[in-house]
Short mmCIF file of C-alpha atoms in Angstrom, two decimals:
data_model
loop_
_atom_site.label_atom_id
_atom_site.label_comp_id
_atom_site.label_asym_id
_atom_site.label_seq_id
_atom_site.Cartn_x
_atom_site.Cartn_y
_atom_site.Cartn_z
CA UNK O 24 -18.12 11.64 4.11
CA UNK O 25 -19.03 8.11 5.21
CA UNK O 26 -18.03 8.91 8.78
CA UNK O 27 -20.18 12.04 8.79
CA UNK O 28 -23.21 10.08 7.58
CA UNK O 29 -22.78 7.28 10.12
CA UNK O 30 -25.21 8.29 12.86
CA UNK O 31 -28.66 7.00 13.97
CA UNK O 32 -31.59 8.47 12.04
CA UNK O 33 -35.17 8.42 13.35
CA UNK O 34 -38.34 9.14 11.42
CA UNK O 35 -41.30 10.85 13.06
CA UNK O 36 -43.57 8.27 14.75
CA UNK O 37 -47.15 7.87 13.56
CA UNK O 38 -50.11 5.89 14.85
CA UNK O 39 -52.22 3.38 12.93
CA UNK O 40 -54.78 1.05 14.47
CA UNK O 41 -53.64 1.90 17.98
CA UNK O 42 -50.01 0.99 17.22
CA UNK O 43 -47.07 3.36 16.86
CA UNK O 44 -44.75 3.06 13.85
CA UNK O 45 -41.52 4.80 12.91
CA UNK O 46 -38.58 4.41 10.54
CA UNK O 47 -35.07 4.00 11.88
CA UNK O 48 -31.63 3.69 10.30
CA UNK O 49 -28.71 2.78 12.53
CA UNK O 50 -26.32 4.78 10.39
CA UNK O 51 -25.14 3.13 7.21
CA UNK O 52 -27.95 0.69 6.49
CA UNK O 53 -28.93 0.66 2.82
CA UNK O 54 -32.61 0.97 3.73
CA UNK O 55 -34.39 2.33 6.78
CA UNK O 56 -36.31 -0.21 8.86
CA UNK O 57 -39.96 0.20 9.87
CA UNK O 58 -40.49 -0.52 13.58
CA UNK O 59 -43.67 -0.78 15.63
CA UNK O 60 -44.56 -0.26 19.30
CA UNK O 61 -47.72 -1.05 21.22
CA UNK O 62 -47.14 2.06 23.37
CA UNK O 63 -44.97 5.09 22.79
CA UNK O 64 -42.60 3.91 25.54
CA UNK O 65 -42.94 0.21 24.77
CA UNK O 66 -40.51 -2.25 23.25
CA UNK O 67 -39.75 -1.67 19.57
CA UNK O 68 -40.18 -4.57 17.16
CA UNK O 69 -39.19 -4.82 13.51
CA UNK O 70 -42.29 -4.64 11.33
CA UNK O 71 -40.63 -4.44 7.90
CA UNK O 72 -36.91 -4.58 7.10
CA UNK O 73 -36.16 -4.16 3.38
CA UNK O 74 -32.48 -4.95 4.06
CA UNK O 75 -33.42 -8.54 4.90
CA UNK O 76 -35.05 -9.08 1.50
CA UNK O 77 -31.79 -9.30 -0.48
CA UNK O 78 -28.12 -9.90 0.25
CA UNK O 79 -27.17 -6.82 -1.79
CA UNK O 80 -29.54 -4.53 0.10
CA UNK O 81 -30.88 -3.17 -3.18
CA UNK O 82 -34.59 -3.72 -2.51
CA UNK O 83 -36.27 -0.54 -1.28
CA UNK O 84 -39.67 0.43 0.05
CA UNK O 85 -41.57 2.50 -2.52
CA UNK O 86 -44.80 3.56 -0.91
CA UNK O 87 -47.09 1.98 1.64
CA UNK O 88 -50.63 2.26 2.98
CA UNK O 89 -52.36 1.01 6.10
CA UNK O 90 -56.02 0.08 5.96
CA UNK O 91 -58.32 2.44 7.85
CA UNK O 92 -58.52 0.07 10.83
CA UNK O 93 -54.75 -0.42 10.79
CA UNK O 94 -55.01 -4.19 10.53
CA UNK O 95 -53.71 -4.59 6.98
CA UNK O 96 -50.62 -3.12 5.34
CA UNK O 97 -49.91 -2.71 1.63
CA UNK O 98 -46.38 -1.86 0.57
CA UNK O 99 -44.44 -1.49 -2.67
CA UNK O 100 -40.95 -2.85 -3.25
CA UNK O 101 -38.56 -1.95 -6.05
CA UNK O 102 -35.19 -3.40 -6.98
CA UNK O 103 -31.97 -1.58 -7.88
CA UNK O 104 -33.65 1.81 -8.07
CA UNK O 105 -36.18 0.78 -10.70
CA UNK O 106 -39.47 2.70 -10.94
CA UNK O 107 -41.29 -0.62 -11.33
CA UNK O 108 -42.90 -1.72 -8.10
CA UNK O 109 -44.38 -4.96 -6.79
CA UNK O 110 -47.07 -4.46 -4.17
CA UNK O 111 -47.23 -6.91 -1.26
CA UNK O 112 -49.52 -7.21 1.74
CA UNK O 113 -49.22 -8.25 5.37
CA UNK O 114 -51.32 -8.17 8.50
CA UNK O 115 -50.41 -6.18 11.59
CA UNK O 116 -50.63 -6.92 15.30
CA UNK O 117 -49.13 -9.70 17.39
CA UNK O 118 -49.90 -12.33 14.74
CA UNK O 119 -48.51 -10.34 11.81
CA UNK O 120 -48.00 -12.44 8.70
CA UNK O 121 -47.28 -12.02 5.01
CA UNK O 122 -50.26 -12.44 2.69
CA UNK O 123 -50.06 -14.15 -0.72
CA UNK O 124 -51.50 -11.20 -2.69
CA UNK O 125 -48.94 -9.79 -5.15
CA UNK O 126 -49.53 -6.95 -7.63
CA UNK O 127 -47.11 -6.52 -10.56
CA UNK O 128 -46.64 -4.18 -13.55
CA UNK O 129 -47.05 -1.31 -11.11
CA UNK O 130 -45.44 2.08 -11.70
CA UNK O 131 -46.09 5.66 -10.53
CA UNK O 132 -48.90 4.26 -8.46
CA UNK O 133 -51.51 5.39 -6.01
CA UNK O 134 -52.10 3.09 -3.07
CA UNK O 135 -55.23 3.82 -1.05
CA UNK O 136 -57.64 1.58 0.82
CA UNK O 137 -61.41 1.74 0.78
CA UNK O 138 -62.68 2.32 4.31
CA UNK O 139 -64.31 -1.10 4.50
CA UNK O 140 -60.72 -2.45 4.65
CA UNK O 141 -61.44 -4.85 1.78
CA UNK O 142 -59.01 -3.63 -0.87
CA UNK O 143 -56.91 -0.89 -2.45
CA UNK O 144 -56.85 1.28 -5.54
CA UNK O 145 -53.58 1.12 -7.46
CA UNK O 146 -52.14 1.83 -10.92
CA UNK O 147 -50.52 -0.46 -13.43
CA UNK O 148 -49.40 -0.44 -17.04
CA UNK O 149 -50.01 -3.02 -19.77
CA UNK O 150 -47.09 -5.41 -20.18
CA UNK O 151 -44.97 -4.24 -23.14
CA UNK O 152 -41.54 -5.72 -22.40
CA UNK O 153 -39.99 -8.77 -20.80
CA UNK O 154 -37.88 -6.39 -18.72
CA UNK O 155 -39.08 -4.55 -15.64
CA UNK O 156 -35.77 -3.82 -13.93
CA UNK O 157 -35.41 -0.22 -15.09
CA UNK O 158 -33.32 -1.05 -18.18
CA UNK O 159 -36.28 -1.23 -20.57
CA UNK O 160 -36.72 1.65 -23.03
CA UNK O 161 -40.43 1.32 -23.77
CA UNK O 162 -42.53 4.45 -23.38
CA UNK O 163 -44.98 4.14 -20.51
CA UNK O 164 -48.45 4.56 -21.98
CA UNK O 165 -52.03 3.73 -21.01
CA UNK O 166 -51.78 3.69 -17.25
CA UNK O 167 -54.92 2.21 -15.71
CA UNK O 168 -56.51 2.40 -12.29
CA UNK O 169 -57.49 -0.91 -10.70
CA UNK O 170 -59.14 -2.02 -7.49
CA UNK O 171 -57.67 -5.08 -5.80
CA UNK O 172 -59.85 -7.04 -3.40
CA UNK O 173 -57.69 -8.55 -0.68
CA UNK O 174 -57.45 -12.33 -0.94
CA UNK O 175 -58.03 -12.50 -4.70
CA UNK O 176 -55.71 -12.99 -7.67
CA UNK O 177 -54.46 -9.95 -9.59
CA UNK O 178 -56.14 -11.27 -12.74
CA UNK O 179 -59.47 -10.67 -11.01
CA UNK O 180 -58.76 -7.01 -10.22
CA UNK O 181 -61.41 -4.51 -11.29
CA UNK O 182 -60.53 -1.97 -13.97
CA UNK O 183 -61.93 1.28 -12.60
CA UNK O 184 -60.57 3.90 -14.96
CA UNK O 185 -58.50 4.36 -18.12
CA UNK O 186 -58.16 7.14 -20.68
CA UNK O 187 -57.64 5.46 -24.05
CA UNK O 188 -57.70 8.77 -25.95
CA UNK O 189 -55.00 10.23 -23.67
CA UNK O 190 -52.42 7.45 -23.29
CA UNK O 191 -49.85 9.67 -21.52
CA UNK O 192 -52.16 10.59 -18.68
CA UNK O 193 -51.31 9.26 -15.23
CA UNK O 194 -54.04 8.79 -12.66
CA UNK O 195 -53.79 9.72 -9.01
CA UNK O 196 -56.50 8.17 -6.83
CA UNK O 197 -57.25 9.06 -3.23
CA UNK O 198 -60.06 8.06 -0.92
CA UNK O 199 -61.47 11.03 0.99
CA UNK O 200 -61.05 11.17 4.77
CA UNK O 201 -64.74 10.38 5.23
CA UNK O 202 -64.36 7.27 3.05
CA UNK O 203 -67.28 8.20 0.82
CA UNK O 204 -65.50 9.46 -2.28
CA UNK O 205 -62.64 8.43 -4.52
CA UNK O 206 -61.09 11.45 -6.21
CA UNK O 207 -58.97 11.09 -9.34
CA UNK O 208 -56.44 13.76 -10.30
CA UNK O 209 -54.69 13.62 -13.66
CA UNK O 210 -51.17 14.54 -14.69
CA UNK O 211 -49.02 14.12 -17.76
CA UNK O 212 -45.36 13.72 -16.95
CA UNK O 213 -44.66 16.25 -14.20
CA UNK O 214 -47.47 18.55 -15.31
CA UNK O 215 -50.93 18.51 -13.72
CA UNK O 216 -53.81 18.33 -16.18
CA UNK O 217 -56.89 20.36 -15.34
CA UNK O 218 -59.14 17.35 -14.91
CA UNK O 219 -60.80 16.04 -11.79
CA UNK O 220 -62.92 12.89 -11.58
CA UNK O 221 -64.74 11.39 -8.65
CA UNK O 222 -66.93 8.54 -7.52
CA UNK O 223 -69.43 8.47 -4.67
CA UNK O 224 -68.83 4.97 -3.30
CA UNK O 225 -72.09 5.11 -1.34
CA UNK O 226 -74.07 5.12 -4.60
CA UNK O 227 -72.55 1.87 -5.93
CA UNK O 228 -75.24 -0.65 -5.04
CA UNK O 229 -73.29 -3.49 -6.66
CA UNK O 230 -69.94 -2.40 -5.24
CA UNK O 231 -66.97 -1.32 -7.33
CA UNK O 232 -67.32 -2.57 -10.90
CA UNK O 233 -65.45 -2.07 -14.17
CA UNK O 234 -65.52 1.55 -15.28
CA UNK O 235 -67.48 2.77 -12.26
CA UNK O 236 -65.13 5.70 -11.50
CA UNK O 237 -65.84 7.80 -14.57
CA UNK O 238 -67.56 10.98 -13.45
CA UNK O 239 -65.92 14.26 -14.37
CA UNK O 240 -66.25 17.25 -12.09
CA UNK O 241 -66.57 20.34 -14.36
CA UNK O 242 -63.80 22.83 -13.65
CA UNK O 243 -62.68 26.13 -15.09
CA UNK O 244 -59.67 26.88 -12.94
CA UNK O 245 -55.90 26.55 -13.04
CA UNK O 246 -53.87 23.59 -11.87
CA UNK O 247 -55.32 21.28 -9.23
CA UNK O 248 -52.90 20.98 -6.34
CA UNK O 249 -55.02 19.04 -3.86
CA UNK O 250 -58.40 18.43 -2.31
CA UNK O 251 -59.89 17.74 1.08
CA UNK O 252 -62.84 15.71 2.32
CA UNK O 253 -64.64 15.58 5.64
CA UNK O 254 -62.06 15.87 8.40
CA UNK O 255 -61.61 12.69 10.41
CA UNK O 256 -60.81 12.50 14.10
CA UNK O 257 -57.16 11.85 14.89
CA UNK O 258 -56.18 9.15 17.34
#
């Protein structure tokens, strides 16, 4: 079986900020490596290699998001298969570097940038245990949606949404293609909940503030499976 699995594996390339990216696994690497190229036929360079983050190779990439201009990169890392994620940030381009921002207590998270490239929406849970390695048995309740402004401490993050009366709800947040709206979809466990919330970012004169994403869109339909905003031009 090992011999059959030992062959090069390429992910489909995609373009962000004028740069091409793709995942590649040489065969038996524990984690696929994210490479970048300035041109489709150019020299490939390692952009993010999870295998280099631990000797055991047990740190994996669990979600990522490029800013709209492609100059900043947010990515989640988990250890030993845990659902708990720590979000890190780095810049792209020739002078790529790791940034000090670190977001913890993250689980089942969204990860989407506002189109001004200043920060991301993400989800985290209140701290209920000293363990976050996947061995804890606490029930995950009261997930909250936060906005992190790049270059600030996590303690300063803005609480955008929580549902105290529905502690099992999990919040999905996505910025529309036009960048004007943030749309929140709700689920409980694996089941979608027929609730849809939104925020028109253009109406926030003081920027994103605590509790500013609480506007319910009245619905009388079945399950929400997705939404679309104004279509953006592809590169």
